[in-house]
Short mmCIF file of C-alpha atoms in Angstrom, two decimals:
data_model
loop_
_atom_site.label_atom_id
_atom_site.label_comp_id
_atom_site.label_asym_id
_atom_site.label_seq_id
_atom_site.Cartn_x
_atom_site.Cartn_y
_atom_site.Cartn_z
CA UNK F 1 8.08 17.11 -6.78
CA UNK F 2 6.77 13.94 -5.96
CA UNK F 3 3.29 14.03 -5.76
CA UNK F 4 1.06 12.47 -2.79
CA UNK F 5 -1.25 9.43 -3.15
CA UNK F 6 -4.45 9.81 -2.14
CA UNK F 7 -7.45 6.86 -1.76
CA UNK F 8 -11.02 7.69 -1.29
CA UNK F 9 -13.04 5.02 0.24
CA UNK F 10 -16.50 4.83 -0.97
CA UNK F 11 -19.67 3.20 -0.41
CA UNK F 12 -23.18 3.59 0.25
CA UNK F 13 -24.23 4.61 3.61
CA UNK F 14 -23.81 1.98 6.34
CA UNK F 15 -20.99 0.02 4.42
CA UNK F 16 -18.18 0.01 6.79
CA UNK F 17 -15.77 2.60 5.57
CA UNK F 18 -15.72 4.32 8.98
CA UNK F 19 -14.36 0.44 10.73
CA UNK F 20 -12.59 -0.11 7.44
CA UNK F 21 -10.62 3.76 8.51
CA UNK F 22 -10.17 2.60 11.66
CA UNK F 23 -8.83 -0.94 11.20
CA UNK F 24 -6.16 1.01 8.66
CA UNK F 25 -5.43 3.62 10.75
CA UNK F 26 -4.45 1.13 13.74
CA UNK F 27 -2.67 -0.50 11.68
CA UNK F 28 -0.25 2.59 11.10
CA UNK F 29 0.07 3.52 15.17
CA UNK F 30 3.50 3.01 15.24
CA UNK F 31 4.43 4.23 11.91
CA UNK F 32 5.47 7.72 11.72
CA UNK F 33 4.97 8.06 8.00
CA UNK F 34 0.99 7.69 9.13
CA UNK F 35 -1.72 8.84 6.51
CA UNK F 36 -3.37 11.98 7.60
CA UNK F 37 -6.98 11.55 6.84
CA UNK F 38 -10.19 13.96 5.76
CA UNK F 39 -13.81 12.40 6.89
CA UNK F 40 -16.91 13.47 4.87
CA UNK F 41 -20.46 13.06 6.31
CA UNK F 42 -23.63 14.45 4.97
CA UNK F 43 -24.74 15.34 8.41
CA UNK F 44 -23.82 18.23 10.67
CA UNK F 45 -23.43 15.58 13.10
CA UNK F 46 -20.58 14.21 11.87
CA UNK F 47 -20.32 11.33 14.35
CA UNK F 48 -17.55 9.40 12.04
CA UNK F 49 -15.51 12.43 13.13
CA UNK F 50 -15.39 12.24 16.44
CA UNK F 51 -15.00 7.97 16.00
CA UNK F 52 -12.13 8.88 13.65
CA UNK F 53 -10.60 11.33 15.92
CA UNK F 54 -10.28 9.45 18.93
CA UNK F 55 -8.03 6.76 17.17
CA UNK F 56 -3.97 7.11 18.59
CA UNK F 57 -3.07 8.56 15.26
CA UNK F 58 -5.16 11.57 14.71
CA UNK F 59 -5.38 14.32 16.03
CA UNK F 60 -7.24 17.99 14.57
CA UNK F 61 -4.38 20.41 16.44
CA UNK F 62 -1.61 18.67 14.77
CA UNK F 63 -3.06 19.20 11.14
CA UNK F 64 -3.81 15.84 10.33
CA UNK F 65 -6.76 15.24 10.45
CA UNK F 66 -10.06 17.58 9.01
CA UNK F 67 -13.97 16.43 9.02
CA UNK F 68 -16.36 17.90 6.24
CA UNK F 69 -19.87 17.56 7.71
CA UNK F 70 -23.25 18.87 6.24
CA UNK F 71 -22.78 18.24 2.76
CA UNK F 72 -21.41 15.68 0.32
CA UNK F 73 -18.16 15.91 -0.82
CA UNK F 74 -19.17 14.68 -4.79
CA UNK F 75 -21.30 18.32 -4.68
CA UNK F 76 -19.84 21.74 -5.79
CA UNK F 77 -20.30 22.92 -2.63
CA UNK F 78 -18.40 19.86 -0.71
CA UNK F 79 -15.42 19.89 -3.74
CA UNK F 80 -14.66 23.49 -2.91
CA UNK F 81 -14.40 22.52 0.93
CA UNK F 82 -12.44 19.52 -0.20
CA UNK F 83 -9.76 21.71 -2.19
CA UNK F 84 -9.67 24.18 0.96
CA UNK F 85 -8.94 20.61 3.09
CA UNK F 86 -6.48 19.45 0.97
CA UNK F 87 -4.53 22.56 0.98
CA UNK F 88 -4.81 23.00 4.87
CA UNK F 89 -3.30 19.33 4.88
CA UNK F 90 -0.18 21.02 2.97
CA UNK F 91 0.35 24.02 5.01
CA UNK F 92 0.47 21.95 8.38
CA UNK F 93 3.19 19.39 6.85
CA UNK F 94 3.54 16.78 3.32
CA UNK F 95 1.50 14.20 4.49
CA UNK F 96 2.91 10.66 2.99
CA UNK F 97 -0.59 9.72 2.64
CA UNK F 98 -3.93 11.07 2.42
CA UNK F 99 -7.26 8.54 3.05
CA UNK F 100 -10.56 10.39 2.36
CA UNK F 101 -13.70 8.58 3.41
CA UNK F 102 -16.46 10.07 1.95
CA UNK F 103 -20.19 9.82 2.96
CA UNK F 104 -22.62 7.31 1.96
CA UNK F 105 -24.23 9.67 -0.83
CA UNK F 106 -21.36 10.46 -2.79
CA UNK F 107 -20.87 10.17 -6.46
CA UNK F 108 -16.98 8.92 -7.16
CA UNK F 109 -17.08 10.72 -10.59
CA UNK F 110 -16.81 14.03 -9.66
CA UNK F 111 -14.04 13.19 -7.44
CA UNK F 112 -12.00 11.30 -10.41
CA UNK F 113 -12.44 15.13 -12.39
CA UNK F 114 -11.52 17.11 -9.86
CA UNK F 115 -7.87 14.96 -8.83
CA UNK F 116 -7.16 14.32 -12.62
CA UNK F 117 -6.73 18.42 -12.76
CA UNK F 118 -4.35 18.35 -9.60
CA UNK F 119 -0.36 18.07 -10.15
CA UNK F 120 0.25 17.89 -6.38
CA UNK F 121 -1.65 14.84 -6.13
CA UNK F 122 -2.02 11.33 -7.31
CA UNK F 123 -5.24 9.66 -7.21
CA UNK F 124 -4.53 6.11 -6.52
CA UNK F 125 -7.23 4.34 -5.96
CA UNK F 126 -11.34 4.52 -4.96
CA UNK F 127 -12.31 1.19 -2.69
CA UNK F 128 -15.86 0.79 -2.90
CA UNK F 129 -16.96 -0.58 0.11
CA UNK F 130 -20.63 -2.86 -0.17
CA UNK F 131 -22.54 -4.27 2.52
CA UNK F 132 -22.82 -8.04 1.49
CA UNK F 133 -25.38 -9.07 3.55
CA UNK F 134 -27.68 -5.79 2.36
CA UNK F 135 -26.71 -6.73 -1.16
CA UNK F 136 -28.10 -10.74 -0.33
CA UNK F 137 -31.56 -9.43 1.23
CA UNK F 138 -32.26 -6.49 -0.72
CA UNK F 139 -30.64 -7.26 -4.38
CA UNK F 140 -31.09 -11.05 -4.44
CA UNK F 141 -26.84 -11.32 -3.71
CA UNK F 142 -27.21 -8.87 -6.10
CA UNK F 143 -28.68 -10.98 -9.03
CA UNK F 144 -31.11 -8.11 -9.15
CA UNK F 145 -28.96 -4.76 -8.91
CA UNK F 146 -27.88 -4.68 -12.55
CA UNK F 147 -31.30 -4.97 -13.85
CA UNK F 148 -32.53 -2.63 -11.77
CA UNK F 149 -29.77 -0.17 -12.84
CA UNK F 150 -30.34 -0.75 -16.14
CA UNK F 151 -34.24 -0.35 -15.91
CA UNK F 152 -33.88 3.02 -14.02
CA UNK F 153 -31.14 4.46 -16.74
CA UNK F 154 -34.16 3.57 -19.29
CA UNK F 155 -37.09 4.85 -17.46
CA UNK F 156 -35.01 8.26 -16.63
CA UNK F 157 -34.92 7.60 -12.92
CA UNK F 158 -32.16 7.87 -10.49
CA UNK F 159 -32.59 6.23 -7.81
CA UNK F 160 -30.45 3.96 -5.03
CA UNK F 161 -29.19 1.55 -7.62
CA UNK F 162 -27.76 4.25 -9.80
CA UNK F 163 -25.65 5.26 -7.08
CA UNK F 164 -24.52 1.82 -5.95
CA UNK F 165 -23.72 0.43 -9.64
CA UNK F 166 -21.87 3.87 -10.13
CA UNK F 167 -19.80 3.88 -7.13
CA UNK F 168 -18.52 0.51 -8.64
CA UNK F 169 -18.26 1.48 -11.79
CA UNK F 170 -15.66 3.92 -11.16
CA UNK F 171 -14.13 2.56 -8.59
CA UNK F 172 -10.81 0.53 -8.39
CA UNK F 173 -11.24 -2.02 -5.82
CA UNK F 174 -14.72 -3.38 -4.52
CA UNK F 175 -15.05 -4.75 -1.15
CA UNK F 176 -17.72 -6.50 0.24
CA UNK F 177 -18.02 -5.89 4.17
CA UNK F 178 -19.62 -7.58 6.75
CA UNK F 179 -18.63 -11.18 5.37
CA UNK F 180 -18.43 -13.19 8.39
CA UNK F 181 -21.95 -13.24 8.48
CA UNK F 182 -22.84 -15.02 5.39
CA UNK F 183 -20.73 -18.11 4.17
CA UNK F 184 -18.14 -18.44 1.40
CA UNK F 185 -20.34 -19.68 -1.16
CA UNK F 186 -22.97 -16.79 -1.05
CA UNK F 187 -20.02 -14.21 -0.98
CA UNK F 188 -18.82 -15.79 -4.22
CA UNK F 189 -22.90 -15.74 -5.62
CA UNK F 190 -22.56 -11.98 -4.93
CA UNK F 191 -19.02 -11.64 -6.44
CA UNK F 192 -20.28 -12.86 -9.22
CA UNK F 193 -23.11 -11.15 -9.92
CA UNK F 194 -21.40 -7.58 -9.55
CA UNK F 195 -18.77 -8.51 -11.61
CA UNK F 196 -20.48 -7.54 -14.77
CA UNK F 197 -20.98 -4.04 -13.60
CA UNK F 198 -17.17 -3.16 -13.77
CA UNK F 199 -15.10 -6.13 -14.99
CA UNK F 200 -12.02 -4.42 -15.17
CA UNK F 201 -12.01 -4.39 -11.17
CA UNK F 202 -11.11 -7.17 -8.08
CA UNK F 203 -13.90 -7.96 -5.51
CA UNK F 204 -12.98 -9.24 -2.30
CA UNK F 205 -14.49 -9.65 1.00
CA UNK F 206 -13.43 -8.53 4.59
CA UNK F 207 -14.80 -8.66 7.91
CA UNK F 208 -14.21 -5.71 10.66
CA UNK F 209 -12.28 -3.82 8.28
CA UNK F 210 -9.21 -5.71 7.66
CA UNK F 211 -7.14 -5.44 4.80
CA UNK F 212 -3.61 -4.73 4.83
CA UNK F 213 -3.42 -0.73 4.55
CA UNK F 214 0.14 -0.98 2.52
CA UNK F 215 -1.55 -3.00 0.04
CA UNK F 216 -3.58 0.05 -0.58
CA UNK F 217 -0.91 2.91 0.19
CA UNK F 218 1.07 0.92 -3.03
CA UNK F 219 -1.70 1.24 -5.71
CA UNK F 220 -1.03 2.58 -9.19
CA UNK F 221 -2.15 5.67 -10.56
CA UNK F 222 -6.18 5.38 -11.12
CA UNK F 223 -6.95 4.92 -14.97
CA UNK F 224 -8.45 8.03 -15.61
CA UNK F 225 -8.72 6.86 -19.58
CA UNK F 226 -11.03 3.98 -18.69
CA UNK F 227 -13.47 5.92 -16.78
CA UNK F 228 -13.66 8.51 -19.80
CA UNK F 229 -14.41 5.54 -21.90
CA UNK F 230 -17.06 4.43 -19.25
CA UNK F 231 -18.82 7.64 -19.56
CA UNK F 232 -19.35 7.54 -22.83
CA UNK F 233 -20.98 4.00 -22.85
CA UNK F 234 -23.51 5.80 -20.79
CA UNK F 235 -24.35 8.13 -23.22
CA UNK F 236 -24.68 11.17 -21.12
CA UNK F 237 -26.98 9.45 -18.06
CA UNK F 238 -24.65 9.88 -15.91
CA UNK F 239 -24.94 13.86 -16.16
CA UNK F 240 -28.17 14.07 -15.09
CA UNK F 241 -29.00 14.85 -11.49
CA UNK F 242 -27.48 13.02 -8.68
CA UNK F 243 -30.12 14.52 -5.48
CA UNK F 244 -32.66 12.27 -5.58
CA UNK F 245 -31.73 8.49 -4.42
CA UNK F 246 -34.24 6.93 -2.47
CA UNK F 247 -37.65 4.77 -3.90
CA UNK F 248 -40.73 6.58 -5.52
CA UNK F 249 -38.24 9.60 -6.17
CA UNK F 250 -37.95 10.64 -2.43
CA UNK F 251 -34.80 12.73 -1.46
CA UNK F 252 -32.26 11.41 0.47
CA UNK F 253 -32.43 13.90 3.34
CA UNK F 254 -30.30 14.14 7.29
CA UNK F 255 -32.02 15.04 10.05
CA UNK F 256 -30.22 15.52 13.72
CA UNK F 257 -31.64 14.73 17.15
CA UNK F 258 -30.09 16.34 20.49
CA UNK F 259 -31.84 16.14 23.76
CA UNK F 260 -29.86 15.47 27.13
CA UNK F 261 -32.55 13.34 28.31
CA UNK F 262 -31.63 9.51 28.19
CA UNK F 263 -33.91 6.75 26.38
CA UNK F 264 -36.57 4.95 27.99
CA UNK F 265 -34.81 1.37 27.03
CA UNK F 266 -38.19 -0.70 26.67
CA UNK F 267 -39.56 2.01 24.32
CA UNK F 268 -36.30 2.61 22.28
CA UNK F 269 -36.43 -1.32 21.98
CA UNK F 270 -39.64 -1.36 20.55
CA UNK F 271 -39.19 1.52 18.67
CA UNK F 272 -36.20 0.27 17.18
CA UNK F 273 -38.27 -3.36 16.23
CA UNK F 274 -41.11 -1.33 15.33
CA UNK F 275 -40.72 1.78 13.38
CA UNK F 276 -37.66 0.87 11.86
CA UNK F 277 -38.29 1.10 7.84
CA UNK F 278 -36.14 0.08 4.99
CA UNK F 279 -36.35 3.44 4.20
CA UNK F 280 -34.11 4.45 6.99
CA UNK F 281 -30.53 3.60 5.26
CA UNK F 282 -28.01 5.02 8.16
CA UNK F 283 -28.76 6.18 11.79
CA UNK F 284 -25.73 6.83 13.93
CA UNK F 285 -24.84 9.12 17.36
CA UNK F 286 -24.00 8.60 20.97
CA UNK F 287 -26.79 8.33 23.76
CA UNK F 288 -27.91 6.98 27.15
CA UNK F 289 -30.12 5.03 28.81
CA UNK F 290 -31.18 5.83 32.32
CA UNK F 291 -30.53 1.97 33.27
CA UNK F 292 -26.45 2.57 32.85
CA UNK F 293 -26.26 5.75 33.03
CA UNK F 294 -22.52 5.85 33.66
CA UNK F 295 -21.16 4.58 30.17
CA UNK F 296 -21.25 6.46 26.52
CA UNK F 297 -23.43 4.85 24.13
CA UNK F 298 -22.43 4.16 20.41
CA UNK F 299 -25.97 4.10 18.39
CA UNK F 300 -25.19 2.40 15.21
CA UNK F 301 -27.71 1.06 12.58
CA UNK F 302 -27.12 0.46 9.08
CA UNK F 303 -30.40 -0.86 6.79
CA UNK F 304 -30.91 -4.20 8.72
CA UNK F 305 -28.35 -4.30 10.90
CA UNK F 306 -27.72 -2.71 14.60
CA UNK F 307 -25.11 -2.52 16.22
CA UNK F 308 -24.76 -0.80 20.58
CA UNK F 309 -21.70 -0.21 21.46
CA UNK F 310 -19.70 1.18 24.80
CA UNK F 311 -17.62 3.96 23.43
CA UNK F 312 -16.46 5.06 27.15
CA UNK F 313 -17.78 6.71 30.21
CA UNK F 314 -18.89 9.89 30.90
CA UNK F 315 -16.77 12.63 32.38
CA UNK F 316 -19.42 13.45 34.75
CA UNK F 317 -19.56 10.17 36.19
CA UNK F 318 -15.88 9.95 36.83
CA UNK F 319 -15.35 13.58 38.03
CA UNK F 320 -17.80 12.30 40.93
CA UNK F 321 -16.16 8.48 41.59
CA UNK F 322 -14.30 9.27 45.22
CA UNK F 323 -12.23 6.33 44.24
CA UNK F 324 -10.60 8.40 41.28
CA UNK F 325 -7.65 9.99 42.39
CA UNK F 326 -7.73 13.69 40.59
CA UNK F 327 -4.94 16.47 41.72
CA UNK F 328 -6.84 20.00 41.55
CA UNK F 329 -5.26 20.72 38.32
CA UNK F 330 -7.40 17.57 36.73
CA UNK F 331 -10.48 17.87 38.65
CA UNK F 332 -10.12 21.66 37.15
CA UNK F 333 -9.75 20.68 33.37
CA UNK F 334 -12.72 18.03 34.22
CA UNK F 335 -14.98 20.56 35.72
CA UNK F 336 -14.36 22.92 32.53
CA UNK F 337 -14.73 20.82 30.23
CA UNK F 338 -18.58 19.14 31.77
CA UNK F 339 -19.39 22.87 32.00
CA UNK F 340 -19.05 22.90 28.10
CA UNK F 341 -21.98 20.82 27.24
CA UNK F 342 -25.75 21.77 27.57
CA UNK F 343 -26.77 19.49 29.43
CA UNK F 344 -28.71 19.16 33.24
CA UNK F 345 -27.07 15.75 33.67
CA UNK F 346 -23.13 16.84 33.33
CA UNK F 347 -22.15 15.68 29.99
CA UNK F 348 -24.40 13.30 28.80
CA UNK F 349 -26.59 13.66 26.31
CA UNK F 350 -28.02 12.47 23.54
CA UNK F 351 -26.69 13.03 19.63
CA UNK F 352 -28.00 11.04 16.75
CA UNK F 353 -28.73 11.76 13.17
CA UNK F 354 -30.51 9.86 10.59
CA UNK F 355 -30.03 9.20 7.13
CA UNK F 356 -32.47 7.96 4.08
CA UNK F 357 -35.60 8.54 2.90
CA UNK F 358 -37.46 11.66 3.76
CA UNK F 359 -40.89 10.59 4.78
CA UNK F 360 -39.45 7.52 6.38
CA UNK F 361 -36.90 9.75 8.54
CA UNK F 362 -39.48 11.88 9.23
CA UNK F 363 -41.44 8.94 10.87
CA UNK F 364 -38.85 7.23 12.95
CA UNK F 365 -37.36 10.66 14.37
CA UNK F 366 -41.18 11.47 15.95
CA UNK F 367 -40.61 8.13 17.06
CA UNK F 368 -37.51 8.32 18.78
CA UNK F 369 -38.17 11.37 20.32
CA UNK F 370 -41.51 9.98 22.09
CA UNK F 371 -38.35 7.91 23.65
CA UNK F 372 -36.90 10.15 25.82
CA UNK F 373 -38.10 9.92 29.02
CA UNK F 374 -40.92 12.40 30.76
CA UNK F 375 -40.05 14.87 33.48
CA UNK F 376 -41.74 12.77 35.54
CA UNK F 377 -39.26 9.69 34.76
CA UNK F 378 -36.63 11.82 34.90
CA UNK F 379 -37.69 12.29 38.96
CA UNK F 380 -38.03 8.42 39.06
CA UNK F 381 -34.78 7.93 37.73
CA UNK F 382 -32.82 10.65 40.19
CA UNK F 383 -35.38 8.91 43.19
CA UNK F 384 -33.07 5.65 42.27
CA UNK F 385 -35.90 3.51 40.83
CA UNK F 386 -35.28 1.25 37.67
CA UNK F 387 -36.52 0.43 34.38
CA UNK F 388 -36.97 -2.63 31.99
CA UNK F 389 -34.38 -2.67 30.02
CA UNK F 390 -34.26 -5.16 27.39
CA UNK F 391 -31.18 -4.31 25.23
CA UNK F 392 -28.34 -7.02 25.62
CA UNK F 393 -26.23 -7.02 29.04
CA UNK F 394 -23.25 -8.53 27.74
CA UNK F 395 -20.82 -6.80 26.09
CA UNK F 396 -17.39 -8.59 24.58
CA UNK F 397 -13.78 -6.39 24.87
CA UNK F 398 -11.57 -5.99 22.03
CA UNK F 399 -8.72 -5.03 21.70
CA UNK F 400 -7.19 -2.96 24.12
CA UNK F 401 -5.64 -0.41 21.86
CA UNK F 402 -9.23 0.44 20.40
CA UNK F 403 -9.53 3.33 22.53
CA UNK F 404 -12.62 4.76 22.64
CA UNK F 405 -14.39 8.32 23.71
CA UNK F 406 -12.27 8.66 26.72
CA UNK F 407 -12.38 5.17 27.82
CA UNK F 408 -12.29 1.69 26.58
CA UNK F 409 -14.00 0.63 23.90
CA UNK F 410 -16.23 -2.81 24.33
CA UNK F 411 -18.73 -3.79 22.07
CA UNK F 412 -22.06 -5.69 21.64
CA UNK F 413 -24.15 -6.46 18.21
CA UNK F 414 -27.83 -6.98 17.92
#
């Protein structure tokens, strides 16, 4: 029997597999032989889920599609609930393809032993995904990343630049995201100065996530014999323990924030200018702000970037427009389906998790919740009054078969 390909993108946390997913996954739309797809994030949250989800293809009740949240899929734990995925995948239907995005903390090594054992499928590639414009301001266009990675792997250390120069190392393809904002010439600088990591691989650089998705459906078989020759070079580092990532041997930890109070914008502005550390790697969810308190809020920050998004509008706010034009039987499945959140303020409500280093997560989630607005500001807000609201006004559309969260999807980046 033929076996199925499968491609895992990696990538540190904030990379751009999650647009990368999406741009492929649009891509395939029309295409009945679509890839069915299994999303891994280190958070409970698991907001690239639900952004994965609502794309046309995807859907959990037909069986192709399955989200491992709450623990990374390089760990025991997270390879056992990747075996159970993969073999819910095959009792649904044979899926032509199978894309696995995995989250920002996992290890692509454990993934190579674990498919190299499996006859019903074929391990075709890893894509590293890597933030080029984090790689220029933190790594020097990443002049400094191999040094570093060597220096750690000397001093016994693990920390972040293990885990990037690894997730290279055994990858197949590298891909530096986020390359319309920095010019040709500094892409190549950065090119260049990864190279030496893995030289056996291609780096290239896309913006928003495109690249051709049959260009990676057709990829050979991964060369399981050169990563067993990698290993050895590393003399056995690469065994040692993979939990702790961040600087001055701090663990990478998650932490989750629900409330279904909105943000107080001028405060979640400052907040976000203020108490935003380097140490904070990934913070992502849905929100909203008393000052448009109608539309669904995509929060999403990756090291120096930050990115607000429209992801739709809130159920509750339609379910009360008189100018929608609901039978009973909709304004029924509506009504059910508010009733299902905890919330006082129909469905909205605030979900966001954040991702990095534990003392610095611990310090901008106090911070974020001294966002949400008093009781007293809630009253203010139902009374009809306003608030500053600095965040930008103007969004821009794309394109109109990004869906969203039940509505369109616009977007604006900060």
């Amino acid at each position: 029997m033929k076996r199925i390909p499968v491609t895992i993108l990696n990538g540190f946390l904030g990379s751009g597999k999650t647009t990368l997913l999406r741009s492929l996954l649009y891509q395939c739309k029309d295409d009945a032989s679509h890839p069915s797809v299994i999303v891994n994030d280190m958070s409970e949250l698991d907001v690239d889920g639900v952004l994965i989800g609502n794309t046309p293809v995807m859907d959990a009740d037909l069986g192709n599609f399955i989200t491992i949240s709450g623990a990374s899929i390089s760990s025991s734990q997270g390879l056992r609930r990747l075996d159970t995925a993969l073999k819910q995948l095959l009792k649904t239907s044979r899926p032509p393809w199978i894309i696995i995005e995995t989250s920002g903390s996992s290890h692509p090594l454990p993934l190579t032993q674990y498919f190299k054992k499996q006859k019903r499928f074929l391990l075709n590639g890893i894509i590293t995904l890597i933030d080029a414009t984090w790689m220029m301001q933190e790594y020097d266009s990443g002049r400094r990343l191999l040094s570093k990675w060597q220096n750690n792997l000397q001093s016994n250390i693990r920390g972040i630049e293990n885990l990037l120069a690894e997730q290279m190392l055994f990858s197949t393809l590298v891909v530096l995201t986020k390359s319309d904002k920095l010019q040709q010439d500094q892409l190549k600088i950065i090119g260049e100065s990864l190279h030496p990591i893995n030289p056996y691989i291609s780096i290239s650089a896309v913006a928003w996530g495109k690249i051709a998705s049959k260009s990676l459906k057709d990829m050979p078989e991964y060369n399981y014999h050169l990563v067993d020759n990698l290993v050895q070079e590393l003399s056995g580092e690469i065994d040692k323990p993979l939990q702790i990532y961040g600087r001055n041997n701090q663990q990478l930890v998650a932490r989750v924030i629900q409330d279904d109070r909105p943000f107080h914008p001028l405060r979640l502005w400052d907040v976000c200018h203020n108490h935003l550390t380097q140490g904070v790697f990934r913070s992502k969810g849905f929100f909203w702000l008393p000052t448009r308190d109608d539309v669904a809020l995509l929060w999403s920050q990756a090291t120096g970037n930050m990115g607000l998004e429209i992801v739709g509008f809130w159920r509750a706010t339609i379910f009360d427009d008189p100018d929608e034009k609901f039978t009973d039987e909709h304004r029924e499945i509506f009504r059910k389906k508010i009733e299902k959140v905890e919330s006082r303020f129909g469905d909205r409500r605030c979900r966001l998790t954040i991702i990095g280093q534990q003392d610095d997560v611990g310090a901008f989630e106090d911070a974020l919740k001294r966002c949400f607005l008093t009781e007293e500001e809630l009253m203010t807000w139902q009374q009809g009054n306003d608030f500053i609201d600095p965040w930008p006004k103007k969004v821009a559309k794309l394109d109109s078969s990004m869906d969203g969260l039940d509505g369109k999807y616009l977007s604006s980046r900060i």
